[in-house]
PDB file of C-alpha atoms in Angstrom:
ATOM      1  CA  UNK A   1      93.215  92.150 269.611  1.00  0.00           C
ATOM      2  CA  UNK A   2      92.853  89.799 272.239  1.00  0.00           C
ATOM      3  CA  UNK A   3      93.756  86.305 272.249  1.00  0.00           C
ATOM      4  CA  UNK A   4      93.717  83.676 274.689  1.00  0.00           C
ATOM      5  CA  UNK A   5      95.327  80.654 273.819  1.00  0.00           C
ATOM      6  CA  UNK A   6      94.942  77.357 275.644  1.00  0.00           C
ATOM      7  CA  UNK A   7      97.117  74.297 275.251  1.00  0.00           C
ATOM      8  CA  UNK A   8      98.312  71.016 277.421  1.00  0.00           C
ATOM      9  CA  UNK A   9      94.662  68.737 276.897  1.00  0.00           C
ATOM     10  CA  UNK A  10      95.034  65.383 275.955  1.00  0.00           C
ATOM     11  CA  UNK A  11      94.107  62.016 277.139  1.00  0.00           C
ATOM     12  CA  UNK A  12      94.792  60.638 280.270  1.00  0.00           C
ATOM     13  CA  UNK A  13      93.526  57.878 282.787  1.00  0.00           C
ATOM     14  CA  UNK A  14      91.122  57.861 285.604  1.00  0.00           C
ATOM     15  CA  UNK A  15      93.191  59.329 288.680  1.00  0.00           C
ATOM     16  CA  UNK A  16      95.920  61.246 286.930  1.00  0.00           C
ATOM     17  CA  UNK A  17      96.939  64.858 286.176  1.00  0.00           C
ATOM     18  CA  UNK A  18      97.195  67.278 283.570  1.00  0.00           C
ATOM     19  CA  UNK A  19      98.355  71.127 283.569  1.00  0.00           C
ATOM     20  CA  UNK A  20      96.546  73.248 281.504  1.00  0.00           C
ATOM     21  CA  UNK A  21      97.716  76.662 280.375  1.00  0.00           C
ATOM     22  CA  UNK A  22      96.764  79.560 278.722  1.00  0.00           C
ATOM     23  CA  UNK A  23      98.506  82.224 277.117  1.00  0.00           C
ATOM     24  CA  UNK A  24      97.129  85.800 276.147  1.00  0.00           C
ATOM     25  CA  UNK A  25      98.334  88.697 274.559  1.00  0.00           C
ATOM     26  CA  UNK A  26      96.091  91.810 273.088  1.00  0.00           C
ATOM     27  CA  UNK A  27      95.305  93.367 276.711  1.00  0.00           C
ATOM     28  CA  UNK A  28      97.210  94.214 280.312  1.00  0.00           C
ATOM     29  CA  UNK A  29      96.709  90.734 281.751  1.00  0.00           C
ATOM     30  CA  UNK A  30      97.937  92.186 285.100  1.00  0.00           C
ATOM     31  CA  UNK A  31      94.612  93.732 285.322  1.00  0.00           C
ATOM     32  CA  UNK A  32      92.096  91.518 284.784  1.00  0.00           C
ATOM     33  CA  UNK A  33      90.483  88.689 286.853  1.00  0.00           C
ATOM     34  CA  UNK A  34      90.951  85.131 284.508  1.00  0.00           C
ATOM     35  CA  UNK A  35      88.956  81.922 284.662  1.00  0.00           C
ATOM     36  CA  UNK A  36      88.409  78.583 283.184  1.00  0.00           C
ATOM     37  CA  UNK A  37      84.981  77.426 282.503  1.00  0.00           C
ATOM     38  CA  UNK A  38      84.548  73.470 281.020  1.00  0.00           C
ATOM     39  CA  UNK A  39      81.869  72.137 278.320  1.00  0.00           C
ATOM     40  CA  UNK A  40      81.400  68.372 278.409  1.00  0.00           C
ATOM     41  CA  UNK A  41      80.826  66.887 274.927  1.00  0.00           C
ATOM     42  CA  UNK A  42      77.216  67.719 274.351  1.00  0.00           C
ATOM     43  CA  UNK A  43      76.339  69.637 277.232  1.00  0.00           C
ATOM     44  CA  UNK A  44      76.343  73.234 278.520  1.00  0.00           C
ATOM     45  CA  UNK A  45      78.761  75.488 280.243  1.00  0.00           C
ATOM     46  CA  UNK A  46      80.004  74.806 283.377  1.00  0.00           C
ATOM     47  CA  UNK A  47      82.354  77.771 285.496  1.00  0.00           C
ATOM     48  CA  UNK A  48      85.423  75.924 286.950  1.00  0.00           C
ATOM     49  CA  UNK A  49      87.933  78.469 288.685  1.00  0.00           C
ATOM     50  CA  UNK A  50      88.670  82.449 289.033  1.00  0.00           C
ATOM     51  CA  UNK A  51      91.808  84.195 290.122  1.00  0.00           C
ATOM     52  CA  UNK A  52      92.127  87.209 290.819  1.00  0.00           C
ATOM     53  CA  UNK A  53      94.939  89.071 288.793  1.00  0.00           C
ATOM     54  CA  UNK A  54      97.051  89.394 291.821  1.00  0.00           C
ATOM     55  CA  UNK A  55      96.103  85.994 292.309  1.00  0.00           C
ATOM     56  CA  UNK A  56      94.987  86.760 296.186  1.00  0.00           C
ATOM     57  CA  UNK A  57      91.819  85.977 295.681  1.00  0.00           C
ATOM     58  CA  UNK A  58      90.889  82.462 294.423  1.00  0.00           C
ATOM     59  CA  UNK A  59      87.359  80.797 293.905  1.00  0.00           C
ATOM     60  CA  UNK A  60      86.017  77.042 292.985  1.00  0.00           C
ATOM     61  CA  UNK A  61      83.109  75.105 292.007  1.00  0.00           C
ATOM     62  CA  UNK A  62      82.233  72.614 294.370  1.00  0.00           C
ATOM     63  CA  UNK A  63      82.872  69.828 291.598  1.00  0.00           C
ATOM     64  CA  UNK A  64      86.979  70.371 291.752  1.00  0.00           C
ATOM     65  CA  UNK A  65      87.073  72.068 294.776  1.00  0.00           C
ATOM     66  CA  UNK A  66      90.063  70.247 296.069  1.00  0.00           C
ATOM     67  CA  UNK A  67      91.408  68.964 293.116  1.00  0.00           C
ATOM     68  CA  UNK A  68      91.811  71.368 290.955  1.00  0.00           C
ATOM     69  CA  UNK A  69      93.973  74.181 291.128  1.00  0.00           C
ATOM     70  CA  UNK A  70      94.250  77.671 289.157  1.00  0.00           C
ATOM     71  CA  UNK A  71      97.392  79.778 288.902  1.00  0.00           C
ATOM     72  CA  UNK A  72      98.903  82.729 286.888  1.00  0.00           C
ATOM     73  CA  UNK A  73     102.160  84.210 285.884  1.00  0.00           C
ATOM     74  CA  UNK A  74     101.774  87.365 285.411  1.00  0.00           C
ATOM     75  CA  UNK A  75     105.560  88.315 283.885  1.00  0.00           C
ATOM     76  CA  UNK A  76     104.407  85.462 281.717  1.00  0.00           C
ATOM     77  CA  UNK A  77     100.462  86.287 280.640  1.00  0.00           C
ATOM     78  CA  UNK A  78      99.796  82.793 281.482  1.00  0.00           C
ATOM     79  CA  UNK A  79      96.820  81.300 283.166  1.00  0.00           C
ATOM     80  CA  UNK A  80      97.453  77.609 284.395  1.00  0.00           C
ATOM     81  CA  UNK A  81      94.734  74.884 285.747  1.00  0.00           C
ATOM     82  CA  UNK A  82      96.454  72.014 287.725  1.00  0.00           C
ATOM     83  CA  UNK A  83      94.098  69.214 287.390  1.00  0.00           C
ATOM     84  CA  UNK A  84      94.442  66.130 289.972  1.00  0.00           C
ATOM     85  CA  UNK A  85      92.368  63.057 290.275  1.00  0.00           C
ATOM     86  CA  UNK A  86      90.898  63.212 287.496  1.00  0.00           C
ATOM     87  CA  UNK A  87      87.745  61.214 286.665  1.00  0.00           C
ATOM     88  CA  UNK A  88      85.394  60.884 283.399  1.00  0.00           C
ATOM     89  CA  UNK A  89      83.074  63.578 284.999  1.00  0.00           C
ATOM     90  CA  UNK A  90      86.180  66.154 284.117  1.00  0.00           C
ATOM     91  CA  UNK A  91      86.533  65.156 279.977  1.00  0.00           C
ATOM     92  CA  UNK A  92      85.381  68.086 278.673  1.00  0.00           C
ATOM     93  CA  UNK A  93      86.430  71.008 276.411  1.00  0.00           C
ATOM     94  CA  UNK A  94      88.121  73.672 278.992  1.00  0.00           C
ATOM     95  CA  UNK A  95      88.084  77.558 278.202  1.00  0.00           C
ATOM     96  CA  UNK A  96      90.000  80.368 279.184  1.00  0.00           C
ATOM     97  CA  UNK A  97      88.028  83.101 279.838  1.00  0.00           C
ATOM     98  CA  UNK A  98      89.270  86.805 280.374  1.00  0.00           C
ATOM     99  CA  UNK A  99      86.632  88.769 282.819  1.00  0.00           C
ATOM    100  CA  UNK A 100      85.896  91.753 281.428  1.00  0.00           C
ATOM    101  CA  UNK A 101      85.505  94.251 284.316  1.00  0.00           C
ATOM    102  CA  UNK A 102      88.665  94.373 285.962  1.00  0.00           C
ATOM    103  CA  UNK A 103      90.730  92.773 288.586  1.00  0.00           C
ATOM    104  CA  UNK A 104      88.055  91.274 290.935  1.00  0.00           C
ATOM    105  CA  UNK A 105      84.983  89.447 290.467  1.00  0.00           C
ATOM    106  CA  UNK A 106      81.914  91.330 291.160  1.00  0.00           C
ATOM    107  CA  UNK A 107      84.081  94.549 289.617  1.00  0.00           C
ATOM    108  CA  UNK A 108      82.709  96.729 286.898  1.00  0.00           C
ATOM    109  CA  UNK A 109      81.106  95.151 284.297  1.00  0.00           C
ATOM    110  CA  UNK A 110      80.024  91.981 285.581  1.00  0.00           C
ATOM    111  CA  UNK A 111      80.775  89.220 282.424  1.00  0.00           C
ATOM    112  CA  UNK A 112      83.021  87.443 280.944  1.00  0.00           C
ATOM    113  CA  UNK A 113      84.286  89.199 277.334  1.00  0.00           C
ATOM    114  CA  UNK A 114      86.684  86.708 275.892  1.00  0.00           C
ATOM    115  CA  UNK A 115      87.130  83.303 274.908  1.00  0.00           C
ATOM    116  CA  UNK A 116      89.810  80.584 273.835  1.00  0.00           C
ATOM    117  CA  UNK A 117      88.909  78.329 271.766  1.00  0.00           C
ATOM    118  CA  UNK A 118      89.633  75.686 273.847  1.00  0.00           C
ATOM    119  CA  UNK A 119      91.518  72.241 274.881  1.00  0.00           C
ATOM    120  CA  UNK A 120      89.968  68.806 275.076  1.00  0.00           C
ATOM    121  CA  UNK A 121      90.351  67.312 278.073  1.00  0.00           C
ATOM    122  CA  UNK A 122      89.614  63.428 277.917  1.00  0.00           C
ATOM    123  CA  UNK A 123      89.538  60.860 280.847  1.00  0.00           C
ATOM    124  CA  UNK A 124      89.196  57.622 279.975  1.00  0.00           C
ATOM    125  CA  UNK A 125      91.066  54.057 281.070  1.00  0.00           C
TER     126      UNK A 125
ATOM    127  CA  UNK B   1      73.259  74.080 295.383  1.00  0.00           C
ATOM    128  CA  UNK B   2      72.224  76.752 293.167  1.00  0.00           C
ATOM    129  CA  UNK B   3      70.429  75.371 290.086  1.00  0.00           C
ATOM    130  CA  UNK B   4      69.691  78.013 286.427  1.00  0.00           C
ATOM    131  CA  UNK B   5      67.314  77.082 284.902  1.00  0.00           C
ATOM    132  CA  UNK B   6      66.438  77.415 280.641  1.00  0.00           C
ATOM    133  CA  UNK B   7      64.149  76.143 278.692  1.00  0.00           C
ATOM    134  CA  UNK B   8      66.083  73.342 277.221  1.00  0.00           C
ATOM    135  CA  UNK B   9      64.935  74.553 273.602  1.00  0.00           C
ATOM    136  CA  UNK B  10      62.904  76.625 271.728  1.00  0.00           C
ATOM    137  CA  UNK B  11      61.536  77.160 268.159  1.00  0.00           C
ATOM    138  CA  UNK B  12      61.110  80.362 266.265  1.00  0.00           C
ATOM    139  CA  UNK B  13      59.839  80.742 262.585  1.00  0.00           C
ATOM    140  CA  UNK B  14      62.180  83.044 260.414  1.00  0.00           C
ATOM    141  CA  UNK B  15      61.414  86.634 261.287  1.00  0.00           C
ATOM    142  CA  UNK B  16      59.609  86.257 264.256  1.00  0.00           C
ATOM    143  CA  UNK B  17      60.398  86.926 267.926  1.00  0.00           C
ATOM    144  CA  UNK B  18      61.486  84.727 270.922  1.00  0.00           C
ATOM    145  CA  UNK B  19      62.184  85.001 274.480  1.00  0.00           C
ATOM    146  CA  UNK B  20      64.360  82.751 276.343  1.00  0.00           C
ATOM    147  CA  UNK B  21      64.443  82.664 279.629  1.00  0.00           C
ATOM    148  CA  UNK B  22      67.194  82.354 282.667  1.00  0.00           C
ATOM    149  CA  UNK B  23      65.982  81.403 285.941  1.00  0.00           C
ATOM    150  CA  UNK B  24      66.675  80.305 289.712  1.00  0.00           C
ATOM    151  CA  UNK B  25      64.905  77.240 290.805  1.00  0.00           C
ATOM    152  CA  UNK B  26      64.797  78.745 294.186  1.00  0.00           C
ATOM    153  CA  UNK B  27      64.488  82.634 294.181  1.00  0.00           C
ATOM    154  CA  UNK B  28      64.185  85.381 291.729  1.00  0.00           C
ATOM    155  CA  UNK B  29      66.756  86.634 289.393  1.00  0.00           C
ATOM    156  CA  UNK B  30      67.303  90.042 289.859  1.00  0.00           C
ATOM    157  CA  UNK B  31      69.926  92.555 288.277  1.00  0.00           C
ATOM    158  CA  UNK B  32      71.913  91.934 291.290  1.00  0.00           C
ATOM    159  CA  UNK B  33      72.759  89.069 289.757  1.00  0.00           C
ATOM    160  CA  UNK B  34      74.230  90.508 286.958  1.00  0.00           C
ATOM    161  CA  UNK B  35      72.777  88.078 284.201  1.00  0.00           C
ATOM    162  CA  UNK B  36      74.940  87.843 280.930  1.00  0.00           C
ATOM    163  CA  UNK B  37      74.133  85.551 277.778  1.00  0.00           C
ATOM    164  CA  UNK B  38      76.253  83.758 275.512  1.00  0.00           C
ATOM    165  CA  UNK B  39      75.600  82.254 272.143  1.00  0.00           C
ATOM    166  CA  UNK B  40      77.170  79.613 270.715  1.00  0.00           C
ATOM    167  CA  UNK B  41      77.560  77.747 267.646  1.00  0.00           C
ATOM    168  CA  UNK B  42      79.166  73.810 267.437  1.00  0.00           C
ATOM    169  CA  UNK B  43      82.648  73.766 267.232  1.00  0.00           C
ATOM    170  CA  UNK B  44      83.132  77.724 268.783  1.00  0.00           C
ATOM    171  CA  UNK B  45      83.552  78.931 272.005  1.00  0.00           C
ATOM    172  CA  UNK B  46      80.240  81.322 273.061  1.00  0.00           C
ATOM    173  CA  UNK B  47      80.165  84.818 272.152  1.00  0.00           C
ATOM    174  CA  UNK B  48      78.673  87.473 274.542  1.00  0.00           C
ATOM    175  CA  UNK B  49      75.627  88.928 273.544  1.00  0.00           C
ATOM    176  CA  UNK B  50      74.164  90.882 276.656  1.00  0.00           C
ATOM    177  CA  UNK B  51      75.548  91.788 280.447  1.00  0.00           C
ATOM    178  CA  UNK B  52      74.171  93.445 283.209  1.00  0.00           C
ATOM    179  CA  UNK B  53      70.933  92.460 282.119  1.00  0.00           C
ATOM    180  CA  UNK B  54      70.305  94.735 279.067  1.00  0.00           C
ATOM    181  CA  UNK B  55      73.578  96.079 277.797  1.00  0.00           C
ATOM    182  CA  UNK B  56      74.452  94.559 274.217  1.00  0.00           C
ATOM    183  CA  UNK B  57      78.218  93.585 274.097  1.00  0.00           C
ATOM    184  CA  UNK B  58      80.105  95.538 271.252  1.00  0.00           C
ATOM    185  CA  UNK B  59      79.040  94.302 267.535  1.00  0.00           C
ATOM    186  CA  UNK B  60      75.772  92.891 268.703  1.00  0.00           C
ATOM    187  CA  UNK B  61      73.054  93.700 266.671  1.00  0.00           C
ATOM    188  CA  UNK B  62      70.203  95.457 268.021  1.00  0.00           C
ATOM    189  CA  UNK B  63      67.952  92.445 267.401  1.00  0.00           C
ATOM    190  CA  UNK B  64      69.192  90.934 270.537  1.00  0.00           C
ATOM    191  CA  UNK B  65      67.859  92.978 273.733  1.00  0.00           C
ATOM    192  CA  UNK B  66      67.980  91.700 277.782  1.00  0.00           C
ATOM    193  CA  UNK B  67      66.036  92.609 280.455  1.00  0.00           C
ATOM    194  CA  UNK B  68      64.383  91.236 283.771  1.00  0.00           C
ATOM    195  CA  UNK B  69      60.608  89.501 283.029  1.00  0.00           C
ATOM    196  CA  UNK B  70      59.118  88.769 285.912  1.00  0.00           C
ATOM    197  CA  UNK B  71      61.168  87.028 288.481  1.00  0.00           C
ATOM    198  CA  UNK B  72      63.795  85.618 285.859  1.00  0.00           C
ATOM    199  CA  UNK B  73      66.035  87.134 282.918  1.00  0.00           C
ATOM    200  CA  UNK B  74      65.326  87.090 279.213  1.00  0.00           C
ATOM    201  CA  UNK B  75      66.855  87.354 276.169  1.00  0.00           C
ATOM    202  CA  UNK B  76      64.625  88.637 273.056  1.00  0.00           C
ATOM    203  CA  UNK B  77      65.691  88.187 269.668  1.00  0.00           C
ATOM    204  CA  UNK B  78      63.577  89.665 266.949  1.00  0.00           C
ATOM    205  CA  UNK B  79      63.157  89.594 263.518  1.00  0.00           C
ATOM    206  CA  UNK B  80      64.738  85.921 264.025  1.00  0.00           C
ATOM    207  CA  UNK B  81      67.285  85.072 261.024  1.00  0.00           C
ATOM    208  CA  UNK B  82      68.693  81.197 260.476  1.00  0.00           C
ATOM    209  CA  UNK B  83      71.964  82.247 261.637  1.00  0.00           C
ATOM    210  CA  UNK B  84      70.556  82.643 264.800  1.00  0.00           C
ATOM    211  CA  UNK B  85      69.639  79.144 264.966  1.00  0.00           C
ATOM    212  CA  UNK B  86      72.182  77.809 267.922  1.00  0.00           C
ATOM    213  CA  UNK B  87      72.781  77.555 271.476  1.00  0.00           C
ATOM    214  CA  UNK B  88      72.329  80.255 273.755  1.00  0.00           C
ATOM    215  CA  UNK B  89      73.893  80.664 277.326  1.00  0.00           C
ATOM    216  CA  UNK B  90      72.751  82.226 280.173  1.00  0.00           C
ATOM    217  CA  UNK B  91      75.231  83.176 283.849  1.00  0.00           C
ATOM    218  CA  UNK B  92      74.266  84.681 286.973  1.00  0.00           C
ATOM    219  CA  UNK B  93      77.222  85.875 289.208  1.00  0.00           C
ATOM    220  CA  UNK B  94      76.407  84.573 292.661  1.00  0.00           C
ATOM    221  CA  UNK B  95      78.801  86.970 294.767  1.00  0.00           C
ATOM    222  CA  UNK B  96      81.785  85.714 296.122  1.00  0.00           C
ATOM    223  CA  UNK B  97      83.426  84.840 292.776  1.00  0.00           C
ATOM    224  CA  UNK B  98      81.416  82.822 291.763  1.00  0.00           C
ATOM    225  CA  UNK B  99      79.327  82.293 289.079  1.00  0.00           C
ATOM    226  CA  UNK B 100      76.701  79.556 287.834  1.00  0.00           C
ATOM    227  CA  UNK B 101      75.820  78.912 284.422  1.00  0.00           C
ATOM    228  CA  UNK B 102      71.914  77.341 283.052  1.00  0.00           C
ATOM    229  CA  UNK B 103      72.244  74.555 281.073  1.00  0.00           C
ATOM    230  CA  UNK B 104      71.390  76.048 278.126  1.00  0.00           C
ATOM    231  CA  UNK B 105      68.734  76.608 275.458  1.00  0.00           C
ATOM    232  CA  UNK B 106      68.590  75.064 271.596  1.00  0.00           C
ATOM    233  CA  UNK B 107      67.241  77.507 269.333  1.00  0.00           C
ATOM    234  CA  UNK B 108      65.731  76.341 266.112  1.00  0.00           C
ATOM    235  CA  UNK B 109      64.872  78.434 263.609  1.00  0.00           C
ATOM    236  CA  UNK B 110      62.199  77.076 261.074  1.00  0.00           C
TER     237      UNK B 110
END
């Protein structure tokens, strides 16, 4: 079965950082492209951050382009999200999110097949 | 920027059928854009319910079918039941890694 596990939200104030990590089990994670997407309390979806699974290929949304930044161990299973200058815009409920068609985006089939359950992320002074 | 677009929400009596809707405010969707949707109820992470446009995700009931209506994707459910009664999700992969999500559509059931 597979499980992604996310853990390091919390609270923290305008213009800090947090480190975010996931940690999976239940498939090869060497295989598979990994992302974070965020939820803001009340509102939709929003896709944050891919890596590839040899990590050589790395991709942003424009709202932490810059700073944000994703990672992954792969002796460890872990996917990580540095977050930097962080502002309110950025509390939200992050997800790690396993891709489910391979090591690339845009590589077999095209979606994303499993979620964490997430970590709150709150900004606030 | 690249804006997808959803009806923000949407009724449906018990047992009847609904179509939501996932489009681009500038463009068509297409299956090139490999639209998936995602359902999700408070508190829980989504659950994928189509990809590719029409294939259902494993466990899915058969209720739930995708295809490509005119210049956007849709999403019928039929034979509506209250459990259905959430949010659901709609993405389009973009190219290039990356992928944009529509803000969403409240089902109500009643």
């Amino acid at each position: 079965e597979v499980q992604l596990v996310e853990s390091g939200g919390g609270l923290v104030k305008p213009g800090g950082s947090l480190r975010l990590s996931c940690a999976t089990s239940g498939f090869i994670f060497t295989s598979y492209n990994m992302n974070w997407v965020r939820q803001a309390p009340g509102k939709g979806l929003e896709w944050v951050s891919s890596i590839s699974s040899s990590s050589a290929y790395i991709y942003y949304a424009d709202s932490v382009k810059g700073r944000f930044t994703i990672s992954r161990d792969n002796a460890k299973n872990s996917l990580y999200l540095q977050m930097d200058s962080l502002g309110a815009e950025d509390t939200a409920v992050y997800f790690c999110v396993k891709y489910a068609g391979g090591a690339v985006p845009g590589s077999g089939d095209v979606y994303f097949d499993h979620w964490g359950q997430g970590t709150l992320v709150t900004v606030s002074s | 920027q690249t804006v997808v677009t959803q009806e923000p929400s949407f009724s449906v009596s018990p047992g009847g059928t609904v179509t939501l809707t996932c489009g681009l405010r500038s463009g068509s969707v297409s299956t090139n854009y490999y639209p998936s949707w995602y359902q999700q109820t408070p508190g829980q992470p989504p659950r994928t319910l189509v990809y590719s446009t029409d294939s259902r995700s494993s466990g899915v009931p058969d209720r739930f079918s995708g295809s490509i209506l005119g210049n956007k994707a849709a999403l019928t459910i039929t034979g509506a039941q209250a459990d259905d009664e959430c949010d659901y999700y709609c993405v389009l992969y973009m190219g290039g890694g990356i992928w944009v999500f529509g803000g969403g559509t409240k089902l109500t059931v009643l």
